[in-house]
Amino acid sequence: MLLPAPIQNLIDAFSRLPGIGPKTASRLTFFLLHAPDELPSDLADALNALKTDTTYCQTCFNITVSGRTQCEVCASPDRDAGLICVVEEPLDVLAIERTDGFQGRYHVLHGALSPIE
Ligand SMILES: [Zn+2]
């Protein structure tokens, strides 16, 4: 069955995301097709803002809001600047911050080097 282009385009776009195969992509697309109008609109706004409204902290390379040079952690005078936690991804910062047990700062690598390569 040939799907209209807007539907097939969204299925193809969802399929490019990690962990989402064609079947899940189809389910999400048809869910959005039948959802109240504000849901697809809110989703589109959030996707657009993801790239336009974020930037990297110039100190630790964590993600922060566009227009800021430092993230909240680096800008905080309460943080111990002499204690640096090196993490692979921004989600690692979030996990450590949730423990509320670290008062230092971070350095986010955005990936790891493979010692084999
Ligand atoms: Zn920072």
mmCIF file with all atom_site columns, C-alpha atoms and ligand atoms in Angstrom:
data_model
loop_
_atom_site.group_PDB
_atom_site.id
_atom_site.type_symbol
_atom_site.label_atom_id
_atom_site.label_alt_id
_atom_site.label_comp_id
_atom_site.label_asym_id
_atom_site.label_entity_id
_atom_site.label_seq_id
_atom_site.pdbx_PDB_ins_code
_atom_site.Cartn_x
_atom_site.Cartn_y
_atom_site.Cartn_z
_atom_site.occupancy
_atom_site.B_iso_or_equiv
_atom_site.pdbx_formal_charge
_atom_site.auth_seq_id
_atom_site.auth_comp_id
_atom_site.auth_asym_id
_atom_site.auth_atom_id
_atom_site.pdbx_PDB_model_num
ATOM   1   C  CA . MET A 1 1   ? 0.000  0.000  0.000  1.00 0.00 ? 1   MET A CA 1
ATOM   2   C  CA . LEU A 1 2   ? 1.338  3.343  -1.031 1.00 0.00 ? 2   LEU A CA 1
ATOM   3   C  CA . LEU A 1 3   ? 1.195  5.916  1.758  1.00 0.00 ? 3   LEU A CA 1
ATOM   4   C  CA . PRO A 1 4   ? 0.777  9.641  1.154  1.00 0.00 ? 4   PRO A CA 1
ATOM   5   C  CA . ALA A 1 5   ? 4.172  11.367 1.094  1.00 0.00 ? 5   ALA A CA 1
ATOM   6   C  CA . PRO A 1 6   ? 3.750  13.312 4.394  1.00 0.00 ? 6   PRO A CA 1
ATOM   7   C  CA . ILE A 1 7   ? 3.014  10.073 6.236  1.00 0.00 ? 7   ILE A CA 1
ATOM   8   C  CA . GLN A 1 8   ? 5.833  8.127  4.587  1.00 0.00 ? 8   GLN A CA 1
ATOM   9   C  CA . ASN A 1 9   ? 8.249  11.020 5.194  1.00 0.00 ? 9   ASN A CA 1
ATOM   10  C  CA . LEU A 1 10  ? 7.505  11.013 8.928  1.00 0.00 ? 10  LEU A CA 1
ATOM   11  C  CA . ILE A 1 11  ? 7.832  7.218  9.114  1.00 0.00 ? 11  ILE A CA 1
ATOM   12  C  CA . ASP A 1 12  ? 11.198 7.505  7.364  1.00 0.00 ? 12  ASP A CA 1
ATOM   13  C  CA . ALA A 1 13  ? 12.291 10.299 9.726  1.00 0.00 ? 13  ALA A CA 1
ATOM   14  C  CA . PHE A 1 14  ? 11.323 8.339  12.862 1.00 0.00 ? 14  PHE A CA 1
ATOM   15  C  CA . SER A 1 15  ? 13.100 5.263  11.465 1.00 0.00 ? 15  SER A CA 1
ATOM   16  C  CA . ARG A 1 16  ? 16.367 7.183  11.435 1.00 0.00 ? 16  ARG A CA 1
ATOM   17  C  CA . LEU A 1 17  ? 16.261 7.524  15.242 1.00 0.00 ? 17  LEU A CA 1
ATOM   18  C  CA . PRO A 1 18  ? 18.209 5.012  17.339 1.00 0.00 ? 18  PRO A CA 1
ATOM   19  C  CA . GLY A 1 19  ? 16.111 2.131  18.641 1.00 0.00 ? 19  GLY A CA 1
ATOM   20  C  CA . ILE A 1 20  ? 13.135 2.871  16.374 1.00 0.00 ? 20  ILE A CA 1
ATOM   21  C  CA . GLY A 1 21  ? 12.413 0.434  13.573 1.00 0.00 ? 21  GLY A CA 1
ATOM   22  C  CA . PRO A 1 22  ? 9.873  0.814  10.746 1.00 0.00 ? 22  PRO A CA 1
ATOM   23  C  CA . LYS A 1 23  ? 7.053  -0.746 12.767 1.00 0.00 ? 23  LYS A CA 1
ATOM   24  C  CA . THR A 1 24  ? 7.464  1.621  15.737 1.00 0.00 ? 24  THR A CA 1
ATOM   25  C  CA . ALA A 1 25  ? 7.944  4.533  13.333 1.00 0.00 ? 25  ALA A CA 1
ATOM   26  C  CA . SER A 1 26  ? 4.629  3.676  11.673 1.00 0.00 ? 26  SER A CA 1
ATOM   27  C  CA . ARG A 1 27  ? 2.885  3.404  15.041 1.00 0.00 ? 27  ARG A CA 1
ATOM   28  C  CA . LEU A 1 28  ? 4.202  6.814  16.162 1.00 0.00 ? 28  LEU A CA 1
ATOM   29  C  CA . THR A 1 29  ? 3.248  8.420  12.871 1.00 0.00 ? 29  THR A CA 1
ATOM   30  C  CA . PHE A 1 30  ? -0.337 7.160  12.936 1.00 0.00 ? 30  PHE A CA 1
ATOM   31  C  CA . PHE A 1 31  ? -0.624 8.067  16.613 1.00 0.00 ? 31  PHE A CA 1
ATOM   32  C  CA . LEU A 1 32  ? 0.350  11.638 15.751 1.00 0.00 ? 32  LEU A CA 1
ATOM   33  C  CA . LEU A 1 33  ? -1.997 11.649 12.755 1.00 0.00 ? 33  LEU A CA 1
ATOM   34  C  CA . HIS A 1 34  ? -4.948 11.006 15.070 1.00 0.00 ? 34  HIS A CA 1
ATOM   35  C  CA . ALA A 1 35  ? -3.669 13.051 18.043 1.00 0.00 ? 35  ALA A CA 1
ATOM   36  C  CA . PRO A 1 36  ? -5.086 16.463 18.952 1.00 0.00 ? 36  PRO A CA 1
ATOM   37  C  CA . ASP A 1 37  ? -3.579 19.207 16.768 1.00 0.00 ? 37  ASP A CA 1
ATOM   38  C  CA . GLU A 1 38  ? -1.475 20.708 19.567 1.00 0.00 ? 38  GLU A CA 1
ATOM   39  C  CA . LEU A 1 39  ? 0.567  17.534 20.098 1.00 0.00 ? 39  LEU A CA 1
ATOM   40  C  CA . PRO A 1 40  ? 2.249  17.425 16.653 1.00 0.00 ? 40  PRO A CA 1
ATOM   41  C  CA . SER A 1 41  ? 2.628  21.196 16.796 1.00 0.00 ? 41  SER A CA 1
ATOM   42  C  CA . ASP A 1 42  ? 4.252  21.103 20.248 1.00 0.00 ? 42  ASP A CA 1
ATOM   43  C  CA . LEU A 1 43  ? 6.515  18.273 19.099 1.00 0.00 ? 43  LEU A CA 1
ATOM   44  C  CA . ALA A 1 44  ? 7.596  20.250 16.023 1.00 0.00 ? 44  ALA A CA 1
ATOM   45  C  CA . ASP A 1 45  ? 8.308  23.334 18.163 1.00 0.00 ? 45  ASP A CA 1
ATOM   46  C  CA . ALA A 1 46  ? 10.380 21.281 20.616 1.00 0.00 ? 46  ALA A CA 1
ATOM   47  C  CA . LEU A 1 47  ? 12.367 19.682 17.796 1.00 0.00 ? 47  LEU A CA 1
ATOM   48  C  CA . ASN A 1 48  ? 13.118 23.060 16.234 1.00 0.00 ? 48  ASN A CA 1
ATOM   49  C  CA . ALA A 1 49  ? 14.143 24.558 19.588 1.00 0.00 ? 49  ALA A CA 1
ATOM   50  C  CA . LEU A 1 50  ? 16.445 21.629 20.284 1.00 0.00 ? 50  LEU A CA 1
ATOM   51  C  CA . LYS A 1 51  ? 19.001 22.938 17.821 1.00 0.00 ? 51  LYS A CA 1
ATOM   52  C  CA . THR A 1 52  ? 18.275 26.664 17.774 1.00 0.00 ? 52  THR A CA 1
ATOM   53  C  CA . ASP A 1 53  ? 17.940 27.257 21.514 1.00 0.00 ? 53  ASP A CA 1
ATOM   54  C  CA . THR A 1 54  ? 20.902 25.230 22.790 1.00 0.00 ? 54  THR A CA 1
ATOM   55  C  CA . THR A 1 55  ? 24.659 25.611 22.641 1.00 0.00 ? 55  THR A CA 1
ATOM   56  C  CA . TYR A 1 56  ? 27.758 24.240 24.348 1.00 0.00 ? 56  TYR A CA 1
ATOM   57  C  CA . CYS A 1 57  ? 29.124 25.650 27.582 1.00 0.00 ? 57  CYS A CA 1
ATOM   58  C  CA . GLN A 1 58  ? 32.456 27.253 26.698 1.00 0.00 ? 58  GLN A CA 1
ATOM   59  C  CA . THR A 1 59  ? 34.019 25.956 29.904 1.00 0.00 ? 59  THR A CA 1
ATOM   60  C  CA . CYS A 1 60  ? 32.906 22.325 30.266 1.00 0.00 ? 60  CYS A CA 1
ATOM   61  C  CA . PHE A 1 61  ? 31.209 21.604 26.893 1.00 0.00 ? 61  PHE A CA 1
ATOM   62  C  CA . ASN A 1 62  ? 27.968 20.556 28.551 1.00 0.00 ? 62  ASN A CA 1
ATOM   63  C  CA . ILE A 1 63  ? 24.800 21.679 26.807 1.00 0.00 ? 63  ILE A CA 1
ATOM   64  C  CA . THR A 1 64  ? 23.270 24.970 27.874 1.00 0.00 ? 64  THR A CA 1
ATOM   65  C  CA . VAL A 1 65  ? 20.756 27.536 26.662 1.00 0.00 ? 65  VAL A CA 1
ATOM   66  C  CA . SER A 1 66  ? 21.707 29.636 23.617 1.00 0.00 ? 66  SER A CA 1
ATOM   67  C  CA . GLY A 1 67  ? 23.054 33.047 24.513 1.00 0.00 ? 67  GLY A CA 1
ATOM   68  C  CA . ARG A 1 68  ? 24.872 31.809 27.614 1.00 0.00 ? 68  ARG A CA 1
ATOM   69  C  CA . THR A 1 69  ? 28.596 31.202 27.615 1.00 0.00 ? 69  THR A CA 1
ATOM   70  C  CA . GLN A 1 70  ? 28.483 28.931 30.663 1.00 0.00 ? 70  GLN A CA 1
ATOM   71  C  CA . CYS A 1 71  ? 26.108 26.266 31.936 1.00 0.00 ? 71  CYS A CA 1
ATOM   72  C  CA . GLU A 1 72  ? 24.497 26.561 35.371 1.00 0.00 ? 72  GLU A CA 1
ATOM   73  C  CA . VAL A 1 73  ? 27.160 24.388 36.995 1.00 0.00 ? 73  VAL A CA 1
ATOM   74  C  CA . CYS A 1 74  ? 30.099 26.408 35.670 1.00 0.00 ? 74  CYS A CA 1
ATOM   75  C  CA . ALA A 1 75  ? 28.369 29.706 36.439 1.00 0.00 ? 75  ALA A CA 1
ATOM   76  C  CA . SER A 1 76  ? 27.650 28.710 40.042 1.00 0.00 ? 76  SER A CA 1
ATOM   77  C  CA . PRO A 1 77  ? 30.040 30.230 42.601 1.00 0.00 ? 77  PRO A CA 1
ATOM   78  C  CA . ASP A 1 78  ? 29.121 27.408 44.994 1.00 0.00 ? 78  ASP A CA 1
ATOM   79  C  CA . ARG A 1 79  ? 30.885 24.779 42.871 1.00 0.00 ? 79  ARG A CA 1
ATOM   80  C  CA . ASP A 1 80  ? 34.437 23.639 43.634 1.00 0.00 ? 80  ASP A CA 1
ATOM   81  C  CA . ALA A 1 81  ? 36.434 24.680 40.553 1.00 0.00 ? 81  ALA A CA 1
ATOM   82  C  CA . GLY A 1 82  ? 39.347 22.522 41.714 1.00 0.00 ? 82  GLY A CA 1
ATOM   83  C  CA . LEU A 1 83  ? 37.338 19.318 41.383 1.00 0.00 ? 83  LEU A CA 1
ATOM   84  C  CA . ILE A 1 84  ? 36.622 18.182 37.802 1.00 0.00 ? 84  ILE A CA 1
ATOM   85  C  CA . CYS A 1 85  ? 34.585 15.105 36.843 1.00 0.00 ? 85  CYS A CA 1
ATOM   86  C  CA . VAL A 1 86  ? 35.278 13.989 33.262 1.00 0.00 ? 86  VAL A CA 1
ATOM   87  C  CA . VAL A 1 87  ? 32.200 12.382 31.692 1.00 0.00 ? 87  VAL A CA 1
ATOM   88  C  CA . GLU A 1 88  ? 31.437 10.918 28.297 1.00 0.00 ? 88  GLU A CA 1
ATOM   89  C  CA . GLU A 1 89  ? 28.000 12.456 27.622 1.00 0.00 ? 89  GLU A CA 1
ATOM   90  C  CA . PRO A 1 90  ? 25.749 15.263 28.933 1.00 0.00 ? 90  PRO A CA 1
ATOM   91  C  CA . LEU A 1 91  ? 23.370 12.600 30.270 1.00 0.00 ? 91  LEU A CA 1
ATOM   92  C  CA . ASP A 1 92  ? 26.189 11.492 32.590 1.00 0.00 ? 92  ASP A CA 1
ATOM   93  C  CA . VAL A 1 93  ? 26.183 14.992 34.136 1.00 0.00 ? 93  VAL A CA 1
ATOM   94  C  CA . LEU A 1 94  ? 22.446 14.701 34.682 1.00 0.00 ? 94  LEU A CA 1
ATOM   95  C  CA . ALA A 1 95  ? 22.820 11.318 36.385 1.00 0.00 ? 95  ALA A CA 1
ATOM   96  C  CA . ILE A 1 96  ? 25.535 12.586 38.730 1.00 0.00 ? 96  ILE A CA 1
ATOM   97  C  CA . GLU A 1 97  ? 23.629 15.792 39.486 1.00 0.00 ? 97  GLU A CA 1
ATOM   98  C  CA . ARG A 1 98  ? 20.579 13.734 40.478 1.00 0.00 ? 98  ARG A CA 1
ATOM   99  C  CA . THR A 1 99  ? 22.631 12.088 43.234 1.00 0.00 ? 99  THR A CA 1
ATOM   100 C  CA . ASP A 1 100 ? 23.288 15.549 44.732 1.00 0.00 ? 100 ASP A CA 1
ATOM   101 C  CA . GLY A 1 101 ? 26.604 14.172 45.955 1.00 0.00 ? 101 GLY A CA 1
ATOM   102 C  CA . PHE A 1 102 ? 29.098 16.006 43.740 1.00 0.00 ? 102 PHE A CA 1
ATOM   103 C  CA . GLN A 1 103 ? 29.896 19.693 44.223 1.00 0.00 ? 103 GLN A CA 1
ATOM   104 C  CA . GLY A 1 104 ? 32.646 20.050 41.646 1.00 0.00 ? 104 GLY A CA 1
ATOM   105 C  CA . ARG A 1 105 ? 32.474 20.853 37.949 1.00 0.00 ? 105 ARG A CA 1
ATOM   106 C  CA . TYR A 1 106 ? 32.467 18.709 34.827 1.00 0.00 ? 106 TYR A CA 1
ATOM   107 C  CA . HIS A 1 107 ? 34.243 18.238 31.541 1.00 0.00 ? 107 HIS A CA 1
ATOM   108 C  CA . VAL A 1 108 ? 32.017 16.628 28.909 1.00 0.00 ? 108 VAL A CA 1
ATOM   109 C  CA . LEU A 1 109 ? 33.848 14.716 26.173 1.00 0.00 ? 109 LEU A CA 1
ATOM   110 C  CA . HIS A 1 110 ? 30.815 14.060 23.889 1.00 0.00 ? 110 HIS A CA 1
ATOM   111 C  CA . GLY A 1 111 ? 32.059 10.573 23.184 1.00 0.00 ? 111 GLY A CA 1
ATOM   112 C  CA . ALA A 1 112 ? 34.953 8.357  24.064 1.00 0.00 ? 112 ALA A CA 1
ATOM   113 C  CA . LEU A 1 113 ? 38.036 7.321  22.172 1.00 0.00 ? 113 LEU A CA 1
ATOM   114 C  CA . SER A 1 114 ? 38.392 3.624  21.576 1.00 0.00 ? 114 SER A CA 1
ATOM   115 C  CA . PRO A 1 115 ? 41.795 2.427  22.816 1.00 0.00 ? 115 PRO A CA 1
ATOM   116 C  CA . ILE A 1 116 ? 41.646 -0.321 20.173 1.00 0.00 ? 116 ILE A CA 1
ATOM   117 C  CA . GLU A 1 117 ? 41.185 2.152  17.315 1.00 0.00 ? 117 GLU A CA 1
HETATM 118 ZN ZN . ZN  B 2 .   ? 29.764 24.267 31.969 1.00 0.00 ? 1   ZN  B ZN 1
#
